[in-house]
PDB file of C-alpha atoms in Angstrom:
ATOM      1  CA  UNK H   1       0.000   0.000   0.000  1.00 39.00           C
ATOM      2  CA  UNK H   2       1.454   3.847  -0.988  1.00 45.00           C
ATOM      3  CA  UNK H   3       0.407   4.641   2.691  1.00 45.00           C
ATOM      4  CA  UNK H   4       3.114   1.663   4.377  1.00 59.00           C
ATOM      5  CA  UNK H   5       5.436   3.212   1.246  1.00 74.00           C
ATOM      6  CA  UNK H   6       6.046   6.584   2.762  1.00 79.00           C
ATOM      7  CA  UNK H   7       5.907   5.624   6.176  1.00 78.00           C
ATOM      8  CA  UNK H   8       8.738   3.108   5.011  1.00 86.00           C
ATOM      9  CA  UNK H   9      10.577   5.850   2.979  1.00 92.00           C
ATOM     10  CA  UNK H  10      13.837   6.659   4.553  1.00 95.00           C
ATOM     11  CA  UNK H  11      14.991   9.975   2.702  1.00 97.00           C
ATOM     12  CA  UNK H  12      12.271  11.952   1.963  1.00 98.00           C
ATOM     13  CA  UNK H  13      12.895  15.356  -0.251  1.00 98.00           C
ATOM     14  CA  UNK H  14      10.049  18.048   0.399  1.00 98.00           C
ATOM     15  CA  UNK H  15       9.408  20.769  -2.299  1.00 97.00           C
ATOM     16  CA  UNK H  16       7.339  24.039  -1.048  1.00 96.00           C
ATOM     17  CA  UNK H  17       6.410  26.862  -4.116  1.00 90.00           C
ATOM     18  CA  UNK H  18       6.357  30.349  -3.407  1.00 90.00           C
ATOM     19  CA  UNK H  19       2.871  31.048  -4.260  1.00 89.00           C
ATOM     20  CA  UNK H  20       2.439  28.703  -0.668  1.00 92.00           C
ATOM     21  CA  UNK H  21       4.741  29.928   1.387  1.00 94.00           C
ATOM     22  CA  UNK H  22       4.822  33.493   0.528  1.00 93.00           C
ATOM     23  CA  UNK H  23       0.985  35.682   1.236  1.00 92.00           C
ATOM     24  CA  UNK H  24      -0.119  38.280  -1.178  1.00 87.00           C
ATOM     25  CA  UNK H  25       1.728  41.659   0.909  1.00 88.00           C
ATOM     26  CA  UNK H  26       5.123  39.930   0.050  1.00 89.00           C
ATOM     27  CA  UNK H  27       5.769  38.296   3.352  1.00 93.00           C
ATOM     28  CA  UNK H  28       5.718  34.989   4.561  1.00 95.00           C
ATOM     29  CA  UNK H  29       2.749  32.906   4.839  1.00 96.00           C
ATOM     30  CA  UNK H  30       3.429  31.606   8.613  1.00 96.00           C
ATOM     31  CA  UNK H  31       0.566  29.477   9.185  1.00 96.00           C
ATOM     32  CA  UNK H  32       1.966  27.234   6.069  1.00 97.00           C
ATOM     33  CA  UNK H  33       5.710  27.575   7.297  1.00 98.00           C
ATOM     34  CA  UNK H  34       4.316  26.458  10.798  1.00 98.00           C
ATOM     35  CA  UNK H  35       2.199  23.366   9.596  1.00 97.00           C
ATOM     36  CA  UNK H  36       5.015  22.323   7.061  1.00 98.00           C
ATOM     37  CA  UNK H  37       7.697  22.124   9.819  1.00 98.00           C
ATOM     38  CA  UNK H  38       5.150  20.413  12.285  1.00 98.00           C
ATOM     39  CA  UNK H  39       5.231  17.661  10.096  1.00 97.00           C
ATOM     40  CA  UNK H  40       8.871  17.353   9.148  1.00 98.00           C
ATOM     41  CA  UNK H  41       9.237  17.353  12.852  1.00 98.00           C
ATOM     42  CA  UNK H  42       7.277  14.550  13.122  1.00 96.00           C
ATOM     43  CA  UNK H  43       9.184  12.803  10.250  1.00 96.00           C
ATOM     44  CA  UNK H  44      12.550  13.612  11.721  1.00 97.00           C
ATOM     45  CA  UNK H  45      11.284  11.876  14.873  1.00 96.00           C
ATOM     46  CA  UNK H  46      10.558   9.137  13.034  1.00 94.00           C
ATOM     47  CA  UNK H  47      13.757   8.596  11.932  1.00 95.00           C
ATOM     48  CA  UNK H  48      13.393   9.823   8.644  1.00 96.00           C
ATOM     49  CA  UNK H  49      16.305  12.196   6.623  1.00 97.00           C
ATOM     50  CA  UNK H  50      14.507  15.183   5.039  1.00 98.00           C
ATOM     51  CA  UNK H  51      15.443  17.421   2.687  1.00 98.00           C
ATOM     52  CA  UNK H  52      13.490  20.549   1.807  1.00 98.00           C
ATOM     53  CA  UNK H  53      13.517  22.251  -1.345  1.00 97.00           C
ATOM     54  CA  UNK H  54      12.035  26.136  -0.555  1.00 96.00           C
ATOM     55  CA  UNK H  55      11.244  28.509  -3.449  1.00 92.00           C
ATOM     56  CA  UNK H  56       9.990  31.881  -2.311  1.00 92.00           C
ATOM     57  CA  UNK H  57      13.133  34.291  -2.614  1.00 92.00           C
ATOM     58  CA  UNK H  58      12.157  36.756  -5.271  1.00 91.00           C
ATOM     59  CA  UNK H  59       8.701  36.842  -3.666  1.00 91.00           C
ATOM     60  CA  UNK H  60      10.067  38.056  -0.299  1.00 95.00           C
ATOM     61  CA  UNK H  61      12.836  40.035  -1.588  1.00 94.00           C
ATOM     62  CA  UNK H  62       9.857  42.055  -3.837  1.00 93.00           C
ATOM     63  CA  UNK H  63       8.254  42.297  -0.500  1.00 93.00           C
ATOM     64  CA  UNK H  64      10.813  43.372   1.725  1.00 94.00           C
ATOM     65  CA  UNK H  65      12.365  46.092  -1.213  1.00 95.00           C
ATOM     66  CA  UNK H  66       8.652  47.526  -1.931  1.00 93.00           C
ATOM     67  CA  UNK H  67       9.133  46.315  -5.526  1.00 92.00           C
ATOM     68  CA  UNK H  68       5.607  46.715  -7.273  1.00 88.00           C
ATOM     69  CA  UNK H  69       7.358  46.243 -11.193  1.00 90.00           C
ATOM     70  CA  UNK H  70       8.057  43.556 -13.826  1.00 90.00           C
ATOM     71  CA  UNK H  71      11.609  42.941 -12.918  1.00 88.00           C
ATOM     72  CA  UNK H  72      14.040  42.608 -15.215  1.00 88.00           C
ATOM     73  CA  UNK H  73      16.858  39.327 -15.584  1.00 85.00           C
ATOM     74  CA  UNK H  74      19.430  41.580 -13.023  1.00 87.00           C
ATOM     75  CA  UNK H  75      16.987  42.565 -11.285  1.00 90.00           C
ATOM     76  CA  UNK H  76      15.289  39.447  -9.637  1.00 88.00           C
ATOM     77  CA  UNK H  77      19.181  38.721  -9.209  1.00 89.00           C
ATOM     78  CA  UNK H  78      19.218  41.410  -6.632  1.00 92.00           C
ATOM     79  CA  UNK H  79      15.726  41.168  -5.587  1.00 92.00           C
ATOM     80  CA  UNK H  80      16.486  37.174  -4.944  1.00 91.00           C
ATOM     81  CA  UNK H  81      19.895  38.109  -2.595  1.00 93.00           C
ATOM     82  CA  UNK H  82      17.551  39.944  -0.276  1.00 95.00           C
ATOM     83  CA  UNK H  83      14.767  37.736  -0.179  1.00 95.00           C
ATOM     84  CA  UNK H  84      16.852  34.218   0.697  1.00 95.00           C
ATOM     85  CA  UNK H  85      17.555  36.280   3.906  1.00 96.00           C
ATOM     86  CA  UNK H  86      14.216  36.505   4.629  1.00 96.00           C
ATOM     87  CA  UNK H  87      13.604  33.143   3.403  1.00 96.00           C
ATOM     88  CA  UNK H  88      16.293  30.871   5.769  1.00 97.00           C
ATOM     89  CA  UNK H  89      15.078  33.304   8.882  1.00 98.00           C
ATOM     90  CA  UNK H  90      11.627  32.047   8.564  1.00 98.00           C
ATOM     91  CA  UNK H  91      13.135  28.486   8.205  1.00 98.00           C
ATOM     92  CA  UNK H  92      15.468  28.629  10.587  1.00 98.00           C
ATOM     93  CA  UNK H  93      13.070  30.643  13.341  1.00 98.00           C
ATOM     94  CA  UNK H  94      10.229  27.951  13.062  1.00 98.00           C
ATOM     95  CA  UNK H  95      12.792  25.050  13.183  1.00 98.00           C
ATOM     96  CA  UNK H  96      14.128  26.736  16.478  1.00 98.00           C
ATOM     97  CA  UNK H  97      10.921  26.418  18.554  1.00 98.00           C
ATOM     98  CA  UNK H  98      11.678  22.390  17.814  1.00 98.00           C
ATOM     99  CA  UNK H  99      15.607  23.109  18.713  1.00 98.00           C
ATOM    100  CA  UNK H 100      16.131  22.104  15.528  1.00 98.00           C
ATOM    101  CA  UNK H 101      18.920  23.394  13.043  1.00 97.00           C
ATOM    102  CA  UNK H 102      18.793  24.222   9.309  1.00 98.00           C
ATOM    103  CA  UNK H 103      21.460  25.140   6.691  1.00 98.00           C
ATOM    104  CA  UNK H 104      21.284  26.580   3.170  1.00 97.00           C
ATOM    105  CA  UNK H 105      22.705  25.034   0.387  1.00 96.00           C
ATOM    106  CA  UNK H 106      22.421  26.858  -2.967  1.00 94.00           C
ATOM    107  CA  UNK H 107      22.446  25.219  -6.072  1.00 91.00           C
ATOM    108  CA  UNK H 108      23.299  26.021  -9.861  1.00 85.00           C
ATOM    109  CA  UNK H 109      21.996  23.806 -12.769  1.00 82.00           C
ATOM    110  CA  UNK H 110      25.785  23.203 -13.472  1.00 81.00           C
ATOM    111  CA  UNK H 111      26.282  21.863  -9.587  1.00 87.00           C
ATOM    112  CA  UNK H 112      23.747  19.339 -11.134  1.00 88.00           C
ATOM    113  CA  UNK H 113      24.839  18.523 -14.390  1.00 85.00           C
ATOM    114  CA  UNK H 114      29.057  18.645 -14.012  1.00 87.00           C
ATOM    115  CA  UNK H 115      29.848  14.910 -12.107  1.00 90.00           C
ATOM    116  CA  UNK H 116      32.794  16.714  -9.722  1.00 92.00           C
ATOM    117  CA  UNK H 117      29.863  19.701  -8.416  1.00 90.00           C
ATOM    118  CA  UNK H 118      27.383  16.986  -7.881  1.00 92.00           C
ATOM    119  CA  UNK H 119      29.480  14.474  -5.718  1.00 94.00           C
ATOM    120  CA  UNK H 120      30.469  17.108  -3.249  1.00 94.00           C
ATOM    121  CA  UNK H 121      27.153  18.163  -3.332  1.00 94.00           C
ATOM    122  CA  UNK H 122      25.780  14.694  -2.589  1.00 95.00           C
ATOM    123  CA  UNK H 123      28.187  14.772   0.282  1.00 96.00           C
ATOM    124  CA  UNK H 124      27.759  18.075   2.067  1.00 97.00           C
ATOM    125  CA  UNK H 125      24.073  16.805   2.413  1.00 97.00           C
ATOM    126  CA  UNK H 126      25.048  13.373   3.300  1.00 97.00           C
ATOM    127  CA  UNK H 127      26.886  15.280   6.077  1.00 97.00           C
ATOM    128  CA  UNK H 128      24.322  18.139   7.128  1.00 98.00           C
ATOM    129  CA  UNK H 129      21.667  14.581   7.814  1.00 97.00           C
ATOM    130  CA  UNK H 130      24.439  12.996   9.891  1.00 97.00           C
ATOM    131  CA  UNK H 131      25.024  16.574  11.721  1.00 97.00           C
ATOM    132  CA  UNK H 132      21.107  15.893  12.336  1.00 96.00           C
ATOM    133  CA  UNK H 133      20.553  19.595  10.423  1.00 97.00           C
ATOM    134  CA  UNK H 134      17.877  20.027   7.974  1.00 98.00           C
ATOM    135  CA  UNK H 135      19.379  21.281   4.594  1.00 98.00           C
ATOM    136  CA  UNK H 136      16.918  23.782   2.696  1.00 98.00           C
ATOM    137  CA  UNK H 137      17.829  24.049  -0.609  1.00 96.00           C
ATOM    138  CA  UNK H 138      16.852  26.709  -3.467  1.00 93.00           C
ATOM    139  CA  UNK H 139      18.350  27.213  -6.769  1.00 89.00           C
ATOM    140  CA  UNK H 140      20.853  30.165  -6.879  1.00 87.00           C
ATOM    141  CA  UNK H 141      18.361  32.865  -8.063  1.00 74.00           C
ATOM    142  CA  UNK H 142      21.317  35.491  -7.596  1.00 73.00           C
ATOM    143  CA  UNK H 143      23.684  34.154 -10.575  1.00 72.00           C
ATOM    144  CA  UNK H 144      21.266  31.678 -12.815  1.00 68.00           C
ATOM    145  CA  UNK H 145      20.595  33.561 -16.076  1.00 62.00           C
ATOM    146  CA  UNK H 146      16.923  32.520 -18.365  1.00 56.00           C
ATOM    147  CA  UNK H 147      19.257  30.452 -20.305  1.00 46.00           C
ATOM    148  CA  UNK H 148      20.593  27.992 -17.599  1.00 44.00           C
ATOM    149  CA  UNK H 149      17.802  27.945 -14.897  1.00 62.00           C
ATOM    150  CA  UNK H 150      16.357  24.683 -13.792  1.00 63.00           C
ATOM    151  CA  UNK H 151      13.367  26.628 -14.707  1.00 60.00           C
ATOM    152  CA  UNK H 152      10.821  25.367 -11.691  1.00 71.00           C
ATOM    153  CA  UNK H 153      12.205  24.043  -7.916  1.00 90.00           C
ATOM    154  CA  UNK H 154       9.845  21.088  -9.048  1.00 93.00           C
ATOM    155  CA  UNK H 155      12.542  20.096 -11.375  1.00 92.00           C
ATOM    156  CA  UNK H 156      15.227  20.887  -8.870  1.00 93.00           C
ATOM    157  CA  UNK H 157      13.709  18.614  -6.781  1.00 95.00           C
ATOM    158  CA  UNK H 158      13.016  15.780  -8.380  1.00 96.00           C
ATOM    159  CA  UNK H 159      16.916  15.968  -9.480  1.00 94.00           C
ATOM    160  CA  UNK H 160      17.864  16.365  -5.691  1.00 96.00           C
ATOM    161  CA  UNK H 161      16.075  13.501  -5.320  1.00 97.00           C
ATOM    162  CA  UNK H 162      17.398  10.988  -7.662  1.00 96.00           C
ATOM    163  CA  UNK H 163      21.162  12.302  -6.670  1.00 95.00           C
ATOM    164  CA  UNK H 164      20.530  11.134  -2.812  1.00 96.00           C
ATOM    165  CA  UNK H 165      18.908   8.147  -4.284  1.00 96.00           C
ATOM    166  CA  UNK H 166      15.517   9.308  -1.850  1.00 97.00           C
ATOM    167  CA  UNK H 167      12.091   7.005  -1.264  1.00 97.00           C
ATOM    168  CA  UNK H 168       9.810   9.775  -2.050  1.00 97.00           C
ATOM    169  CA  UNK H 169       8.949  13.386  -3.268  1.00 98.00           C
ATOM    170  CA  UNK H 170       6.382  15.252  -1.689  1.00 98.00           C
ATOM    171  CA  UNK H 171       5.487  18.460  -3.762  1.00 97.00           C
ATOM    172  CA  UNK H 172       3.237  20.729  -1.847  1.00 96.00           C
ATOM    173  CA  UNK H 173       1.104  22.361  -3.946  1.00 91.00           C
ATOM    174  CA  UNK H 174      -1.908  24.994  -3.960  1.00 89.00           C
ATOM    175  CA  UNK H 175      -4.323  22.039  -5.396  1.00 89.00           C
ATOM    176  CA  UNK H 176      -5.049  18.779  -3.680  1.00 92.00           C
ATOM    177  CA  UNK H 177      -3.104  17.104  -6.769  1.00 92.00           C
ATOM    178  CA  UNK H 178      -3.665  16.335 -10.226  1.00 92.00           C
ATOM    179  CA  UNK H 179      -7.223  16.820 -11.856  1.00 89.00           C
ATOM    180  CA  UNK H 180      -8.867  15.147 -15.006  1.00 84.00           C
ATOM    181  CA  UNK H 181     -10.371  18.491 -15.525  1.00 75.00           C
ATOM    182  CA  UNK H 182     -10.655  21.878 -13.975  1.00 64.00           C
ATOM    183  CA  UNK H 183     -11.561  21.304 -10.514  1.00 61.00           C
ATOM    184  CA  UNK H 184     -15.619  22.097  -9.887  1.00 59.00           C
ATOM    185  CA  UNK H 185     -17.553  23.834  -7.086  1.00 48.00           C
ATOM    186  CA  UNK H 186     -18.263  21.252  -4.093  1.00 45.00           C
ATOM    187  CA  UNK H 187     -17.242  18.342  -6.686  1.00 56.00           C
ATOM    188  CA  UNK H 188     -13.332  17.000  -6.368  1.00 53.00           C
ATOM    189  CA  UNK H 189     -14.331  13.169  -7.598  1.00 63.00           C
ATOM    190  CA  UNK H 190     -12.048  13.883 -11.044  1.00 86.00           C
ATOM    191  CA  UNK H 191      -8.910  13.922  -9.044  1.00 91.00           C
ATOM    192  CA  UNK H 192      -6.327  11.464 -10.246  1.00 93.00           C
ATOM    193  CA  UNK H 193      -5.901   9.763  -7.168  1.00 93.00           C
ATOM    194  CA  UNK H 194      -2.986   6.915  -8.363  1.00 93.00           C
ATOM    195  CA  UNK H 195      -0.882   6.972 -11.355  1.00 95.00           C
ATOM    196  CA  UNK H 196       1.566   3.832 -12.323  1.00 94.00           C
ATOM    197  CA  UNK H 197       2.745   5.338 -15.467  1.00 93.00           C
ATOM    198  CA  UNK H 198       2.893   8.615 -17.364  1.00 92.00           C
ATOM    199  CA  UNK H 199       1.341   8.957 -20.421  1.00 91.00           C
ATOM    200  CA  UNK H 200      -0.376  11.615 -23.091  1.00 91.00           C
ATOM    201  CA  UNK H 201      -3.040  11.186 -21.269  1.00 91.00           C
ATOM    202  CA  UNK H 202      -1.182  12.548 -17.847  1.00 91.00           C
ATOM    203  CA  UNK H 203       0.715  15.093 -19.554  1.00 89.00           C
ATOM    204  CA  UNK H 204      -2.739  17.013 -21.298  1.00 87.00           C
ATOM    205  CA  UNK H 205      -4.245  16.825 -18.072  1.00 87.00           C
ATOM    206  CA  UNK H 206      -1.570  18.673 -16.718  1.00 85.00           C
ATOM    207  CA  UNK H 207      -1.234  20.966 -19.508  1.00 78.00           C
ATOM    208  CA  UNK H 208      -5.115  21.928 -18.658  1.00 64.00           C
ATOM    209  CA  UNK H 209      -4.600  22.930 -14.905  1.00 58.00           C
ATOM    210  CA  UNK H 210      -1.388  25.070 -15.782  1.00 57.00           C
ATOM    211  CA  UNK H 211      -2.994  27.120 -18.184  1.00 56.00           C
ATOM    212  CA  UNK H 212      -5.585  27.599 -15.366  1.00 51.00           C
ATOM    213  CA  UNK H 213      -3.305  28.560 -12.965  1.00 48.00           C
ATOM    214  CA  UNK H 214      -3.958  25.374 -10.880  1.00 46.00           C
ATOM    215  CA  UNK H 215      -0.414  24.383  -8.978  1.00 52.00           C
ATOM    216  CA  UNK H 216       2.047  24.856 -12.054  1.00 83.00           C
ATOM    217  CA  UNK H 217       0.934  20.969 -13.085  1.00 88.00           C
ATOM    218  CA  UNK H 218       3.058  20.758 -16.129  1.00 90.00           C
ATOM    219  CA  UNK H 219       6.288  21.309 -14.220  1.00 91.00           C
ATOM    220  CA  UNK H 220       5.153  18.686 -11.659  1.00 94.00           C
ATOM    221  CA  UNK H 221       4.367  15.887 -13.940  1.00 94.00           C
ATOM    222  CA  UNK H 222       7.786  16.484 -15.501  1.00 94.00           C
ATOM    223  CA  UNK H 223       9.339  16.037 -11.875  1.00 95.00           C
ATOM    224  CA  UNK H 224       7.468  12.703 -11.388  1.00 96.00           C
ATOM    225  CA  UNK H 225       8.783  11.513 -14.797  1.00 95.00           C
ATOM    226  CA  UNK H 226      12.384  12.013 -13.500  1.00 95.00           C
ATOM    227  CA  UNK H 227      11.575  10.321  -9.928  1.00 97.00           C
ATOM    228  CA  UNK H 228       9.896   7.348 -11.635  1.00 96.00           C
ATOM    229  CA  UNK H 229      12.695   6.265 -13.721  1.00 95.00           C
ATOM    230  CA  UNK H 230      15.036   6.419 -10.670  1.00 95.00           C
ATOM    231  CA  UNK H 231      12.359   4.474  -8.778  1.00 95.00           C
ATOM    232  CA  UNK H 232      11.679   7.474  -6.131  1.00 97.00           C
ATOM    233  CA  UNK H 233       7.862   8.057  -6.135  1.00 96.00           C
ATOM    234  CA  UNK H 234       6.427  11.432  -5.643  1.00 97.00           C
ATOM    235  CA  UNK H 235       2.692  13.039  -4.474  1.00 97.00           C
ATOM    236  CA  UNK H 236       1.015  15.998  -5.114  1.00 96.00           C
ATOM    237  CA  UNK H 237      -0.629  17.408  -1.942  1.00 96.00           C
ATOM    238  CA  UNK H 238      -1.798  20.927  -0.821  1.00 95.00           C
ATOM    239  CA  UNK H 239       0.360  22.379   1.561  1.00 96.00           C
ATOM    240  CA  UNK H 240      -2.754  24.714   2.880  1.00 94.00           C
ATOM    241  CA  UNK H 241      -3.947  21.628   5.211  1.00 92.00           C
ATOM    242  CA  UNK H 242      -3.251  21.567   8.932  1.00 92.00           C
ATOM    243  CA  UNK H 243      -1.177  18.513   8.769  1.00 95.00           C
ATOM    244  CA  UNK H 244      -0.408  18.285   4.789  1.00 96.00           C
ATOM    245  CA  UNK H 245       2.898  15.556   5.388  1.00 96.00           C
ATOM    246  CA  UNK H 246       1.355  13.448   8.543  1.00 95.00           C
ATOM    247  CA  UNK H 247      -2.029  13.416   7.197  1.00 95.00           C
ATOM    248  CA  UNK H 248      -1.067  11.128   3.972  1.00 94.00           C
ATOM    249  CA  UNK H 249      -0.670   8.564   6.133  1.00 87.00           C
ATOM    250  CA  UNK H 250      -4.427   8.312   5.963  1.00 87.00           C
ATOM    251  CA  UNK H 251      -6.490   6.943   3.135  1.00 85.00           C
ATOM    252  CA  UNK H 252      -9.015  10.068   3.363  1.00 89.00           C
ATOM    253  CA  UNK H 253      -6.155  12.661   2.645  1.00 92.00           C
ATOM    254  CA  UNK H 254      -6.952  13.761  -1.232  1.00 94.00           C
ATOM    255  CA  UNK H 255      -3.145  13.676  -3.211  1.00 95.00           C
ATOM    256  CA  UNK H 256      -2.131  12.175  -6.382  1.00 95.00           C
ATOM    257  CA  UNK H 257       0.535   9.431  -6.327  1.00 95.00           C
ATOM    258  CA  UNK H 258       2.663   8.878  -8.696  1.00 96.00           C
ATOM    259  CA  UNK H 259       3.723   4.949  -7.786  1.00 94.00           C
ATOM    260  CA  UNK H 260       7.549   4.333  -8.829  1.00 89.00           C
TER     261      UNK H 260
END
């Protein structure tokens, strides 16, 4: 069963968007922060090694610099220096009421791709588990250009995720997962609840609820693609839930799982 799965799962790599963790002034959303580190808490206690991957820089660093404008390329550069301060203090201030630790590790698509950058990456988090400190990762906003972004932290993710060879992928979304169509008023029985493999079929239903603004689907499907072949599975949860991690444990919890 997917439920004995992730309560199996050993390493377990947690992606959180912006649009969640961030609220519409430009700060940070704390009841979200505060439910999402609950629940890592309650992984790390069950001997679990987590590893969150936290977008949310440019939002906070728009926030924080009373930046109202379409930025430019140099811009969210700057913008995204001042925001991942803003960013790691809300990590590492909620993680402190559990006297827990946190450390930032900021990645390039070449730390990824070159075999050297990726090794010693693989090892400084290797490390930062056995130090028993959670490692919060974001893609380094400050120096990536258009041309060599990852392009989504869904992607970053899932490739996080096959390097430290991890169980599962838990991408918290907006949306309680992936929808045959457009979610309806008081009617949520077209959500995908289980998929095994993924097909045309997948990918248009994705491409639907992205063009409706509904969680950014496309990039998430293409995360699950790389997770599956490296036999990692993934689910699609909201984050906006109380207990959005614990409560997958139980059969009632509406996700989509992608089954590696």
């Amino acid at each position: 069963m997917q439920k004995n799965r992730l309560l199996n799962s050993k390493k377990i790599v947690i992606k959180i968007g912006s649009s969640l963790l961030t609220n519409t002034r430009g700060g940070v959303n704390k009841a979200v922060l505060k439910n999402v580190v609950k629940d890592i808490v309650w992984l790390l206690s069950s001997k679990k090694e987590v590893i969150v991957v936290s977008s949310g820089a440019i939002s906070l660093g728009r926030g924080k610099l009373n930046i109202k404008h379409d930025l430019t390329l140099n811009e969210s550069q700057a913008v995204a220096a001042r925001g991942q301060i803003e960013l790691m203090t809300a990590w590492k201030n909620e993680f402190k009421k559990y006297k827990k630790q946190v450390a930032q590790i900021l990645l390039s698509p070449s730390d990824i791709k070159n075999k050297k950058s990726s090794i010693n990456a693989i090892a400084t988090l290797e490390n930062l588990l056995s130090f028993k400190c959670v490692p919060i990762i974001n893609e380094n906003d400050t120096t990536s250009t258009d041309e060599i972004k990852f392009g989504d932290n869904d992607i970053l993710a899932a490739q996080i995720a096959t390097l430290i060879k991890a169980d599962h992928l838990i991408l918290l979304s907006n949306v309680d997962g992936l929808y045959k169509e457009p979610p309806k008023t008081n009617k949520n029985d077209d959500l995908v609840k289980e998929v095994k493999s993924i097909t045309n079929k997948i990918r248009d239903m994705a491409g639907a609820a992205s063009k409706l603004g509904k969680g950014g689907m496309v990039s998430k499907i293409k995360a699950a693609e790389i997770c599956m072949k490296s036999k990692c599975s993934v689910i699609i949860t909201s984050g906006l839930k109380n207990n959005p991690i614990k409560s997958l444990s139980n059969k009632k919890t509406k996700s989509t799982k992608f089954i590696a």
